[in-house]
Amino acid sequence: MSTPSKFQRTLVTSALPYANGEIHLGHLAGAYLPADIYVRYLRLRGEDVLYICGSDEYGVPITLTAEKLGITPKELVDRNHASIKKSFAGFGMSFDNFSQTSRDIHTETAQAFFKDLFDQGVFKQKTTEQFYSPSQDRFLADRYIEGTCPKCGSEGARGDQCEACGSSLDPTELIDPRNVQDNSPLELRETTHWFLPLGDWQAKLEEMIDAHPEWKDNVKQYCRGWFKDGLQDRAVTRDLGWGVPVPLPDHAGKVFYVWFEAPVGYITTTREWAAARGEPEAWRTWWQDPGTRLIHFIGKDNIFFHAVMFPAMLMAHGEDY
Protein backbone atom coordinates (compact mmCIF):
# COMPACT_ATOMS: atom_id res chain seq x y z
CA MET A 1 0.00 0.00 0.00
CA SER A 2 1.47 3.36 -0.98
CA THR A 3 0.92 6.62 0.82
CA PRO A 4 -1.92 8.61 -0.77
CA SER A 5 -0.58 11.51 -2.85
CA LYS A 6 -2.12 14.16 -0.60
CA PHE A 7 -0.01 12.92 2.35
CA GLN A 8 3.67 13.76 2.70
CA ARG A 9 4.31 11.85 5.92
CA THR A 10 2.74 9.27 8.26
CA LEU A 11 2.51 9.50 12.04
CA VAL A 12 1.93 6.09 13.64
CA THR A 13 0.92 5.55 17.26
CA SER A 14 0.44 2.42 19.32
CA ALA A 15 -1.97 2.55 22.26
CA LEU A 16 -0.17 3.76 25.37
CA PRO A 17 0.24 0.68 27.63
CA TYR A 18 -0.92 1.06 31.22
CA ALA A 19 2.06 1.07 33.53
CA ASN A 20 0.28 -1.02 36.16
CA GLY A 21 1.99 -4.31 35.26
CA GLU A 22 4.21 -6.19 32.86
CA ILE A 23 3.48 -6.43 29.15
CA HIS A 24 2.99 -9.86 27.59
CA LEU A 25 2.74 -11.48 24.18
CA GLY A 26 -0.93 -10.50 23.91
CA HIS A 27 0.07 -6.84 24.11
CA LEU A 28 2.76 -7.29 21.48
CA ALA A 29 0.47 -9.14 19.09
CA GLY A 30 -2.26 -6.52 19.45
CA ALA A 31 -1.24 -2.89 19.13
CA TYR A 32 2.55 -3.05 18.84
CA LEU A 33 3.96 -5.73 16.53
CA PRO A 34 1.53 -4.93 13.66
CA ALA A 35 2.38 -1.23 13.99
CA ASP A 36 6.10 -1.94 14.06
CA ILE A 37 5.90 -4.11 10.92
CA TYR A 38 3.94 -1.39 9.13
CA VAL A 39 6.40 1.32 10.17
CA ARG A 40 9.37 -0.76 9.02
CA TYR A 41 7.62 -1.28 5.69
CA LEU A 42 7.17 2.47 5.21
CA ARG A 43 10.79 3.10 6.15
CA LEU A 44 11.97 0.53 3.62
CA ARG A 45 9.98 2.41 1.00
CA GLY A 46 11.85 5.56 1.95
CA GLU A 47 8.72 7.29 3.23
CA ASP A 48 8.70 9.89 5.99
CA VAL A 49 7.27 8.14 9.06
CA LEU A 50 7.36 8.71 12.82
CA TYR A 51 6.43 5.98 15.32
CA ILE A 52 5.60 7.12 18.86
CA CYS A 53 4.32 5.59 22.06
CA GLY A 54 4.77 5.77 25.84
CA SER A 55 3.48 4.56 29.18
CA ASP A 56 0.00 5.64 30.30
CA GLU A 57 0.53 6.33 33.99
CA TYR A 58 -2.58 8.06 35.30
CA GLY A 59 -5.30 5.48 34.86
CA VAL A 60 -7.29 4.39 37.91
CA PRO A 61 -5.81 0.86 37.55
CA ILE A 62 -2.50 2.47 38.56
CA THR A 63 -3.87 3.63 41.89
CA LEU A 64 -5.69 0.35 42.45
CA THR A 65 -2.51 -1.66 41.89
CA ALA A 66 -0.34 0.70 43.94
CA GLU A 67 -2.73 0.52 46.88
CA LYS A 68 -2.73 -3.26 46.75
CA LEU A 69 1.10 -3.29 46.77
CA GLY A 70 1.40 -0.65 49.47
CA ILE A 71 3.53 1.73 47.37
CA THR A 72 2.95 5.14 45.80
CA PRO A 73 1.57 5.42 42.26
CA LYS A 74 4.78 7.19 41.19
CA GLU A 75 6.93 4.34 42.49
CA LEU A 76 4.75 1.87 40.62
CA VAL A 77 4.77 3.67 37.27
CA ASP A 78 8.50 4.37 37.29
CA ARG A 79 9.24 0.73 38.01
CA ASN A 80 6.81 -0.57 35.40
CA HIS A 81 7.80 1.99 32.76
CA ALA A 82 11.42 0.82 32.99
CA SER A 83 10.29 -2.80 32.69
CA ILE A 84 7.94 -2.11 29.76
CA LYS A 85 10.57 -0.10 27.90
CA LYS A 86 13.14 -2.86 28.45
CA SER A 87 10.70 -5.51 27.17
CA PHE A 88 9.94 -3.52 24.03
CA ALA A 89 13.64 -2.95 23.40
CA GLY A 90 14.38 -6.64 23.87
CA PHE A 91 11.71 -7.52 21.34
CA GLY A 92 13.17 -5.05 18.85
CA MET A 93 10.35 -2.51 18.72
CA SER A 94 11.48 0.49 16.67
CA PHE A 95 9.76 3.42 18.40
CA ASP A 96 11.17 6.82 17.53
CA ASN A 97 10.22 7.88 21.04
CA PHE A 98 8.73 6.11 24.06
CA SER A 99 7.70 8.53 26.79
CA GLN A 100 5.80 8.70 30.11
CA THR A 101 2.64 10.63 30.91
CA SER A 102 3.93 11.41 34.42
CA ARG A 103 6.68 13.64 33.01
CA ASP A 104 6.53 17.43 33.35
CA ILE A 105 6.29 17.92 29.60
CA HIS A 106 3.04 15.96 29.55
CA THR A 107 1.58 17.91 32.46
CA GLU A 108 2.40 21.10 30.56
CA THR A 109 0.97 19.80 27.27
CA ALA A 110 -2.26 18.43 28.76
CA GLN A 111 -2.90 21.51 30.88
CA ALA A 112 -2.29 23.83 27.91
CA PHE A 113 -4.67 21.76 25.75
CA PHE A 114 -7.36 21.96 28.45
CA LYS A 115 -6.85 25.70 28.93
CA ASP A 116 -7.20 26.34 25.20
CA LEU A 117 -10.57 24.57 25.20
CA PHE A 118 -11.60 26.17 28.48
CA ASP A 119 -10.81 29.67 27.24
CA GLN A 120 -12.94 28.98 24.15
CA GLY A 121 -15.87 28.05 26.39
CA VAL A 122 -15.99 24.49 25.06
CA PHE A 123 -16.66 22.74 28.38
CA LYS A 124 -19.87 22.58 30.39
CA GLN A 125 -19.75 22.67 34.17
CA LYS A 126 -22.18 20.37 35.91
CA THR A 127 -22.93 19.38 39.47
CA THR A 128 -23.86 15.73 39.51
CA GLU A 129 -24.30 12.93 41.98
CA GLN A 130 -21.41 10.50 42.08
CA PHE A 131 -20.62 7.53 44.24
CA TYR A 132 -18.85 8.26 47.51
CA SER A 133 -17.32 5.72 49.86
CA PRO A 134 -18.02 6.65 53.50
CA SER A 135 -15.58 3.97 54.69
CA GLN A 136 -12.73 5.49 52.63
CA ASP A 137 -13.90 9.11 52.90
CA ARG A 138 -13.55 9.83 49.18
CA PHE A 139 -15.35 9.89 45.87
CA LEU A 140 -14.71 6.77 43.84
CA ALA A 141 -13.51 6.96 40.25
CA ASP A 142 -15.36 4.84 37.72
CA ARG A 143 -12.97 1.88 37.82
CA TYR A 144 -13.32 1.58 41.60
CA ILE A 145 -16.93 0.66 40.91
CA GLU A 146 -18.32 -2.47 39.28
CA GLY A 147 -21.81 -3.78 38.78
CA THR A 148 -24.19 -5.29 36.24
CA CYS A 149 -24.28 -3.69 32.79
CA PRO A 150 -27.64 -2.00 32.12
CA LYS A 151 -27.27 -2.63 28.38
CA CYS A 152 -26.40 -6.34 28.14
CA GLY A 153 -26.82 -7.64 31.70
CA SER A 154 -23.22 -8.82 32.09
CA GLU A 155 -21.80 -8.83 35.59
CA GLY A 156 -18.50 -7.18 36.39
CA ALA A 157 -19.06 -4.14 34.16
CA ARG A 158 -16.76 -1.26 35.06
CA GLY A 159 -18.00 2.20 35.90
CA ASP A 160 -16.76 3.57 32.58
CA GLN A 161 -17.29 0.72 30.13
CA CYS A 162 -18.69 -2.78 29.75
CA GLU A 163 -16.06 -5.09 28.31
CA ALA A 164 -18.72 -7.59 27.23
CA CYS A 165 -20.72 -5.34 24.89
CA GLY A 166 -18.40 -2.35 24.52
CA SER A 167 -20.95 0.16 25.84
CA SER A 168 -19.62 3.40 27.29
CA LEU A 169 -21.13 3.78 30.77
CA ASP A 170 -21.53 6.13 33.68
CA PRO A 171 -21.14 4.54 37.15
CA THR A 172 -24.64 5.67 38.13
CA GLU A 173 -26.07 3.53 35.30
CA LEU A 174 -24.74 0.29 36.82
CA ILE A 175 -27.13 -2.13 38.45
CA ASP A 176 -26.11 -3.11 42.00
CA PRO A 177 -22.90 -1.01 42.01
CA ARG A 178 -20.21 -1.91 44.55
CA ASN A 179 -16.75 -0.84 45.68
CA VAL A 180 -14.30 -3.21 43.97
CA GLN A 181 -11.89 -2.98 46.89
CA ASP A 182 -13.98 -3.97 49.88
CA ASN A 183 -17.63 -4.24 48.74
CA SER A 184 -18.48 -1.48 51.23
CA PRO A 185 -21.75 0.45 50.81
CA LEU A 186 -21.74 3.42 48.44
CA GLU A 187 -23.80 6.57 48.56
CA LEU A 188 -24.43 9.31 46.03
CA ARG A 189 -23.11 12.79 46.82
CA GLU A 190 -22.90 15.97 44.79
CA THR A 191 -19.64 17.00 43.08
CA THR A 192 -18.89 19.53 40.34
CA HIS A 193 -16.91 18.74 37.19
CA TRP A 194 -16.23 19.90 33.64
CA PHE A 195 -17.76 18.01 30.71
CA LEU A 196 -16.94 17.78 27.00
CA PRO A 197 -20.25 17.99 25.06
CA LEU A 198 -19.46 15.30 22.49
CA GLY A 199 -22.86 15.73 20.87
CA ASP A 200 -21.76 19.14 19.56
CA TRP A 201 -19.35 17.33 17.23
CA GLN A 202 -21.43 14.28 16.35
CA ALA A 203 -22.27 15.51 12.84
CA LYS A 204 -18.60 16.21 12.08
CA LEU A 205 -17.58 12.88 13.58
CA GLU A 206 -20.09 11.06 11.39
CA GLU A 207 -18.69 12.84 8.34
CA MET A 208 -15.18 11.86 9.40
CA ILE A 209 -16.13 8.18 9.78
CA ASP A 210 -17.82 8.14 6.37
CA ALA A 211 -14.76 9.74 4.78
CA HIS A 212 -12.55 6.79 5.77
CA PRO A 213 -13.45 3.71 3.72
CA GLU A 214 -10.20 2.06 4.86
CA TRP A 215 -11.35 1.84 8.49
CA LYS A 216 -12.23 -1.63 9.74
CA ASP A 217 -15.91 -2.41 9.55
CA ASN A 218 -16.20 -3.38 13.21
CA VAL A 219 -14.80 0.02 14.22
CA LYS A 220 -17.36 1.81 12.07
CA GLN A 221 -20.19 -0.32 13.46
CA TYR A 222 -19.21 0.50 17.03
CA CYS A 223 -19.16 4.21 16.14
CA ARG A 224 -22.50 4.10 14.34
CA GLY A 225 -24.04 2.40 17.34
CA TRP A 226 -22.89 5.23 19.58
CA PHE A 227 -24.10 7.79 17.05
CA LYS A 228 -27.51 6.12 16.90
CA ASP A 229 -27.85 6.44 20.68
CA GLY A 230 -26.61 10.05 20.51
CA LEU A 231 -23.28 11.14 21.97
CA GLN A 232 -23.53 12.34 25.56
CA ASP A 233 -21.52 14.87 27.54
CA ARG A 234 -18.34 13.25 28.89
CA ALA A 235 -16.67 14.34 32.14
CA VAL A 236 -13.04 15.39 31.66
CA THR A 237 -12.20 15.88 35.34
CA ARG A 238 -12.17 13.55 38.33
CA ASP A 239 -11.93 13.68 42.13
CA LEU A 240 -8.58 11.93 42.54
CA GLY A 241 -5.17 12.50 44.08
CA TRP A 242 -3.17 10.96 41.22
CA GLY A 243 -3.30 12.60 37.82
CA VAL A 244 -2.61 15.80 35.93
CA PRO A 245 -4.00 18.62 38.11
CA VAL A 246 -6.77 20.77 36.67
CA PRO A 247 -5.09 24.20 36.14
CA LEU A 248 -7.92 26.33 37.51
CA PRO A 249 -8.40 28.17 40.82
CA ASP A 250 -10.42 26.38 43.50
CA HIS A 251 -9.93 22.99 41.87
CA ALA A 252 -7.70 21.34 44.47
CA GLY A 253 -8.10 17.57 44.46
CA LYS A 254 -9.39 17.49 40.90
CA VAL A 255 -7.39 15.97 38.05
CA PHE A 256 -8.04 15.18 34.41
CA TYR A 257 -9.94 12.07 33.44
CA VAL A 258 -7.32 9.71 32.02
CA TRP A 259 -9.05 9.45 28.66
CA PHE A 260 -8.88 13.22 28.31
CA GLU A 261 -5.16 13.56 29.00
CA ALA A 262 -3.83 10.18 27.79
CA PRO A 263 -4.54 10.80 24.07
CA VAL A 264 -2.81 14.17 24.44
CA GLY A 265 0.17 11.98 25.39
CA TYR A 266 0.61 11.25 21.68
CA ILE A 267 1.22 14.96 21.18
CA THR A 268 3.48 15.05 24.24
CA THR A 269 5.76 12.25 23.07
CA THR A 270 6.04 13.91 19.66
CA ARG A 271 7.02 17.17 21.37
CA GLU A 272 9.61 15.30 23.43
CA TRP A 273 11.01 13.66 20.29
CA ALA A 274 11.29 17.03 18.56
CA ALA A 275 13.00 18.66 21.56
CA ALA A 276 15.55 15.83 21.76
CA ARG A 277 16.46 16.56 18.12
CA GLY A 278 17.05 20.22 18.92
CA GLU A 279 13.96 21.21 16.90
CA PRO A 280 11.34 21.96 19.59
CA GLU A 281 8.73 23.21 17.12
CA ALA A 282 9.08 20.28 14.70
CA TRP A 283 6.21 18.44 16.41
CA ARG A 284 3.78 20.85 14.77
CA THR A 285 4.60 19.42 11.34
CA TRP A 286 3.34 16.04 12.53
CA TRP A 287 0.18 17.33 14.24
CA GLN A 288 -0.78 20.57 12.52
CA ASP A 289 0.23 20.09 8.88
CA PRO A 290 -2.55 18.63 6.70
CA GLY A 291 0.13 16.75 4.79
CA THR A 292 0.41 14.32 7.71
CA ARG A 293 -1.59 11.09 7.90
CA LEU A 294 -2.29 9.84 11.46
CA ILE A 295 -2.76 6.11 12.04
CA HIS A 296 -3.60 4.59 15.44
CA PHE A 297 -2.99 0.92 16.29
CA ILE A 298 -5.29 0.08 19.22
CA GLY A 299 -7.34 -2.61 20.93
CA LYS A 300 -11.13 -2.78 20.60
CA ASP A 301 -11.67 -1.49 24.15
CA ASN A 302 -10.04 1.77 23.06
CA ILE A 303 -12.20 2.39 19.98
CA PHE A 304 -14.49 4.98 21.60
CA PHE A 305 -11.61 7.09 22.84
CA HIS A 306 -9.60 7.03 19.60
CA ALA A 307 -12.42 7.14 17.05
CA VAL A 308 -14.80 9.48 18.88
CA MET A 309 -13.44 11.30 21.93
CA PHE A 310 -9.91 12.25 20.78
CA PRO A 311 -11.06 13.40 17.31
CA ALA A 312 -13.77 15.50 19.01
CA MET A 313 -11.13 17.05 21.27
CA LEU A 314 -9.00 17.95 18.24
CA MET A 315 -12.03 19.34 16.41
CA ALA A 316 -12.94 21.42 19.46
CA HIS A 317 -9.41 22.79 19.71
CA GLY A 318 -9.66 24.26 16.25
CA GLU A 319 -8.36 24.01 12.72
CA ASP A 320 -4.72 24.02 13.89
CA TYR A 321 -5.03 20.26 14.54
Coordinates of N, CA, C and O in Angstrom, one line a residue, residues 40-127:
R40 N 8.2 -0.3 9.7 CA 9.4 -0.8 9.0 C 9.1 -0.8 7.5 O 10.1 -0.5 6.7
Y41 N 8.0 -1.2 7.1 CA 7.6 -1.3 5.7 C 7.7 0.1 5.1 O 8.3 0.3 4.0
L42 N 7.1 1.1 5.7 CA 7.2 2.5 5.2 C 8.6 3.0 5.1 O 9.0 3.7 4.2
R43 N 9.4 2.7 6.2 CA 10.8 3.1 6.1 C 11.6 2.5 5.0 O 12.4 3.1 4.3
L44 N 11.3 1.2 4.7 CA 12.0 0.5 3.6 C 11.6 1.2 2.3 O 12.4 1.2 1.3
R45 N 10.4 1.7 2.2 CA 10.0 2.4 1.0 C 10.6 3.8 0.9 O 10.3 4.5 -0.1
G46 N 11.3 4.2 2.0 CA 11.8 5.6 2.0 C 10.9 6.7 2.3 O 11.1 7.8 2.0
E47 N 9.7 6.3 2.9 CA 8.7 7.3 3.2 C 9.0 7.9 4.6 O 9.7 7.4 5.4
D48 N 8.5 9.1 4.8 CA 8.7 9.9 6.0 C 7.7 9.4 7.0 O 6.5 9.6 6.9
V49 N 8.2 8.7 8.1 CA 7.3 8.1 9.1 C 7.8 8.3 10.4 O 9.1 8.3 10.6
L50 N 7.0 8.6 11.4 CA 7.4 8.7 12.8 C 6.5 7.8 13.6 O 5.3 7.7 13.5
Y51 N 7.1 7.0 14.5 CA 6.4 6.0 15.3 C 6.6 6.3 16.8 O 7.7 6.3 17.3
I52 N 5.5 6.7 17.5 CA 5.6 7.1 18.9 C 4.7 6.3 19.8 O 3.7 5.7 19.4
C53 N 5.1 6.3 21.0 CA 4.3 5.6 22.1 C 4.8 6.1 23.4 O 5.6 7.0 23.5
G54 N 4.3 5.4 24.5 CA 4.8 5.8 25.8 C 3.9 5.1 26.9 O 2.8 4.5 26.5
S55 N 4.3 5.2 28.1 CA 3.5 4.6 29.2 C 2.4 5.5 29.6 O 2.6 6.7 29.8
D56 N 1.2 4.9 29.8 CA 0.0 5.6 30.3 C 0.0 5.4 31.8 O -0.2 4.3 32.3
E57 N 0.2 6.5 32.6 CA 0.5 6.3 34.0 C -0.5 6.9 34.9 O -0.3 7.0 36.2
Y58 N -1.6 7.4 34.4 CA -2.6 8.1 35.3 C -3.9 7.4 35.3 O -4.9 7.9 35.8
G59 N -4.0 6.2 34.8 CA -5.3 5.5 34.9 C -5.6 5.0 36.3 O -4.7 4.8 37.1
V60 N -6.9 4.9 36.6 CA -7.3 4.4 37.9 C -6.7 3.0 38.2 O -6.4 2.7 39.4
P61 N -6.5 2.1 37.2 CA -5.8 0.9 37.5 C -4.4 1.1 38.2 O -4.0 0.2 39.0
I62 N -3.8 2.2 37.9 CA -2.5 2.5 38.6 C -2.7 2.6 40.1 O -1.9 2.0 40.9
T63 N -3.7 3.4 40.5 CA -3.9 3.6 41.9 C -4.4 2.4 42.6 O -4.0 2.1 43.7
L64 N -5.2 1.6 41.9 CA -5.7 0.4 42.4 C -4.5 -0.6 42.7 O -4.4 -1.2 43.8
T65 N -3.6 -0.8 41.7 CA -2.5 -1.7 41.9 C -1.5 -1.2 43.0 O -1.1 -1.9 43.8
A66 N -1.3 0.1 43.0 CA -0.3 0.7 43.9 C -0.9 0.5 45.4 O -0.1 0.2 46.3
E67 N -2.1 0.7 45.5 CA -2.7 0.5 46.9 C -2.6 -0.9 47.3 O -2.4 -1.2 48.5
K68 N -2.8 -1.8 46.4 CA -2.7 -3.3 46.7 C -1.3 -3.6 47.2 O -1.1 -4.5 48.0
L69 N -0.3 -3.0 46.5 CA 1.1 -3.3 46.8 C 1.7 -2.5 47.9 O 2.8 -2.7 48.4
G70 N 0.9 -1.5 48.4 CA 1.4 -0.6 49.5 C 2.5 0.3 49.1 O 3.4 0.7 49.9
I71 N 2.5 0.8 47.8 CA 3.5 1.7 47.4 C 2.8 2.9 46.7 O 1.6 2.9 46.5
T72 N 3.6 4.0 46.4 CA 2.9 5.1 45.8 C 2.7 4.9 44.3 O 3.5 4.1 43.7
P73 N 1.8 5.6 43.7 CA 1.6 5.4 42.3 C 2.8 5.8 41.5 O 3.1 5.1 40.5
K74 N 3.6 6.8 41.9 CA 4.8 7.2 41.2 C 5.8 6.1 41.2 O 6.5 5.8 40.2
E75 N 6.0 5.4 42.4 CA 6.9 4.3 42.5 C 6.5 3.2 41.5 O 7.4 2.6 40.9
L76 N 5.2 3.0 41.5 CA 4.7 1.9 40.6 C 5.0 2.2 39.2 O 5.5 1.3 38.4
V77 N 4.7 3.4 38.7 CA 4.8 3.7 37.3 C 6.2 3.8 36.8 O 6.6 3.3 35.7
D78 N 7.1 4.3 37.7 CA 8.5 4.4 37.3 C 9.1 3.0 37.1 O 9.9 2.7 36.2
R79 N 8.7 2.1 38.1 CA 9.2 0.7 38.0 C 8.7 0.0 36.8 O 9.5 -0.6 36.1
N80 N 7.4 0.1 36.5 CA 6.8 -0.6 35.4 C 7.2 0.0 34.1 O 7.3 -0.7 33.1
H81 N 7.4 1.4 34.0 CA 7.8 2.0 32.8 C 9.2 1.4 32.3 O 9.4 1.1 31.2
A82 N 10.1 1.3 33.3 CA 11.4 0.8 33.0 C 11.3 -0.6 32.5 O 12.0 -1.0 31.5
S83 N 10.5 -1.4 33.1 CA 10.3 -2.8 32.7 C 9.7 -2.9 31.3 O 10.1 -3.7 30.5
I84 N 8.6 -2.1 31.1 CA 7.9 -2.1 29.8 C 8.9 -1.7 28.7 O 9.0 -2.3 27.6
K85 N 9.6 -0.6 28.9 CA 10.6 -0.1 27.9 C 11.7 -1.1 27.6 O 12.0 -1.4 26.4
K86 N 12.1 -1.8 28.6 CA 13.1 -2.9 28.4 C 12.6 -4.0 27.6 O 13.3 -4.6 26.7
S87 N 11.3 -4.4 27.9 CA 10.7 -5.5 27.2 C 10.5 -5.2 25.7 O 10.8 -6.0 24.8
F88 N 10.1 -4.0 25.4 CA 9.9 -3.5 24.0 C 11.3 -3.5 23.3 O 11.4 -3.9 22.2
A89 N 12.3 -3.0 24.0 CA 13.6 -2.9 23.4 C 14.2 -4.4 23.1 O 14.7 -4.6 22.1
G90 N 13.9 -5.3 24.0 CA 14.4 -6.6 23.9 C 13.7 -7.3 22.7 O 14.3 -8.2 22.1
F91 N 12.5 -6.9 22.5 CA 11.7 -7.5 21.3 C 12.1 -6.9 20.0 O 11.7 -7.3 19.0
G92 N 12.8 -5.7 20.1 CA 13.2 -5.1 18.9 C 12.2 -4.0 18.3 O 12.3 -3.7 17.1
M93 N 11.3 -3.5 19.2 CA 10.4 -2.5 18.7 C 11.1 -1.2 18.3 O 12.0 -0.8 19.0
S94 N 10.7 -0.6 17.2 CA 11.5 0.5 16.7 C 10.8 1.8 16.9 O 10.7 2.6 15.9
F95 N 10.3 2.1 18.1 CA 9.8 3.4 18.4 C 10.8 4.5 18.1 O 12.0 4.4 18.5
D96 N 10.3 5.6 17.6 CA 11.2 6.8 17.5 C 11.2 7.5 18.9 O 12.2 8.2 19.2
N97 N 10.2 7.4 19.7 CA 10.2 7.9 21.0 C 9.2 7.1 21.9 O 8.1 6.8 21.4
F98 N 9.6 6.8 23.1 CA 8.7 6.1 24.1 C 8.8 6.9 25.4 O 9.8 6.9 26.1
S99 N 7.7 7.6 25.7 CA 7.7 8.5 26.8 C 6.9 8.0 28.0 O 6.5 6.9 28.1
Q100 N 6.6 9.0 28.9 CA 5.8 8.7 30.1 C 4.8 9.9 30.3 O 5.2 11.0 30.1
T101 N 3.6 9.6 30.7 CA 2.6 10.6 30.9 C 2.8 11.3 32.3 O 2.2 12.3 32.5
S102 N 3.7 10.8 33.1 CA 3.9 11.4 34.4 C 5.0 12.5 34.3 O 5.4 13.1 35.3
R103 N 5.6 12.7 33.2 CA 6.7 13.6 33.0 C 6.1 15.1 32.9 O 5.0 15.3 32.5
D104 N 7.0 16.0 33.3 CA 6.5 17.4 33.4 C 6.0 17.9 32.0 O 5.1 18.7 31.9
I105 N 6.7 17.5 30.9 CA 6.3 17.9 29.6 C 4.9 17.5 29.3 O 4.1 18.2 28.6
H106 N 4.4 16.4 29.8 CA 3.0 16.0 29.5 C 2.1 16.8 30.4 O 1.0 17.2 29.9
T107 N 2.4 17.0 31.6 CA 1.6 17.9 32.5 C 1.4 19.2 31.8 O 0.2 19.8 31.7
E108 N 2.5 19.8 31.3 CA 2.4 21.1 30.6 C 1.5 21.0 29.3 O 0.7 21.9 29.1
T109 N 1.7 20.0 28.5 CA 1.0 19.8 27.3 C -0.5 19.6 27.5 O -1.4 20.2 26.9
A110 N -0.9 18.7 28.5 CA -2.3 18.4 28.8 C -3.0 19.6 29.4 O -4.1 19.9 29.0
Q111 N -2.3 20.3 30.3 CA -2.9 21.5 30.9 C -3.1 22.6 29.9 O -4.1 23.3 29.9
A112 N -2.2 22.8 29.0 CA -2.3 23.8 27.9 C -3.4 23.5 27.0 O -4.2 24.4 26.6
F113 N -3.6 22.2 26.6 CA -4.7 21.8 25.7 C -6.0 22.1 26.4 O -6.9 22.6 25.8
F114 N -6.1 21.7 27.7 CA -7.4 22.0 28.5 C -7.7 23.5 28.5 O -8.8 23.9 28.3
K115 N -6.6 24.3 28.8 CA -6.9 25.7 28.9 C -7.3 26.3 27.6 O -8.1 27.2 27.6
D116 N -6.8 25.8 26.5 CA -7.2 26.3 25.2 C -8.7 26.1 25.0 O -9.4 27.0 24.5
L117 N -9.1 24.9 25.3 CA -10.6 24.6 25.2 C -11.4 25.3 26.2 O -12.5 25.8 25.9
F118 N -10.9 25.5 27.4 CA -11.6 26.2 28.5 C -11.8 27.6 28.1 O -12.9 28.2 28.3
D119 N -10.7 28.3 27.6 CA -10.8 29.7 27.2 C -11.8 29.9 26.1 O -12.3 31.0 25.9
Q120 N -12.0 28.9 25.2 CA -12.9 29.0 24.1 C -14.4 28.7 24.6 O -15.3 28.9 23.8
G121 N -14.5 28.3 25.9 CA -15.9 28.1 26.4 C -16.4 26.7 25.9 O -17.7 26.5 25.9
V122 N -15.6 25.8 25.6 CA -16.0 24.5 25.1 C -16.7 23.6 26.1 O -17.7 23.0 25.9
F123 N -16.2 23.7 27.3 CA -16.7 22.7 28.4 C -18.0 23.2 29.0 O -18.3 24.4 29.0
K124 N -18.7 22.3 29.6 CA -19.9 22.6 30.4 C -19.6 22.2 31.8 O -19.0 21.1 32.1
Q125 N -19.9 23.0 32.8 CA -19.7 22.7 34.2 C -21.1 22.1 34.7 O -22.1 22.7 34.5
K126 N -21.0 21.0 35.4 CA -22.2 20.4 35.9 C -21.9 19.9 37.3 O -20.8 19.4 37.6
T127 N -22.9 20.0 38.1 CA -22.9 19.4 39.5 C -23.8 18.1 39.4 O -25.0 18.2 39.0

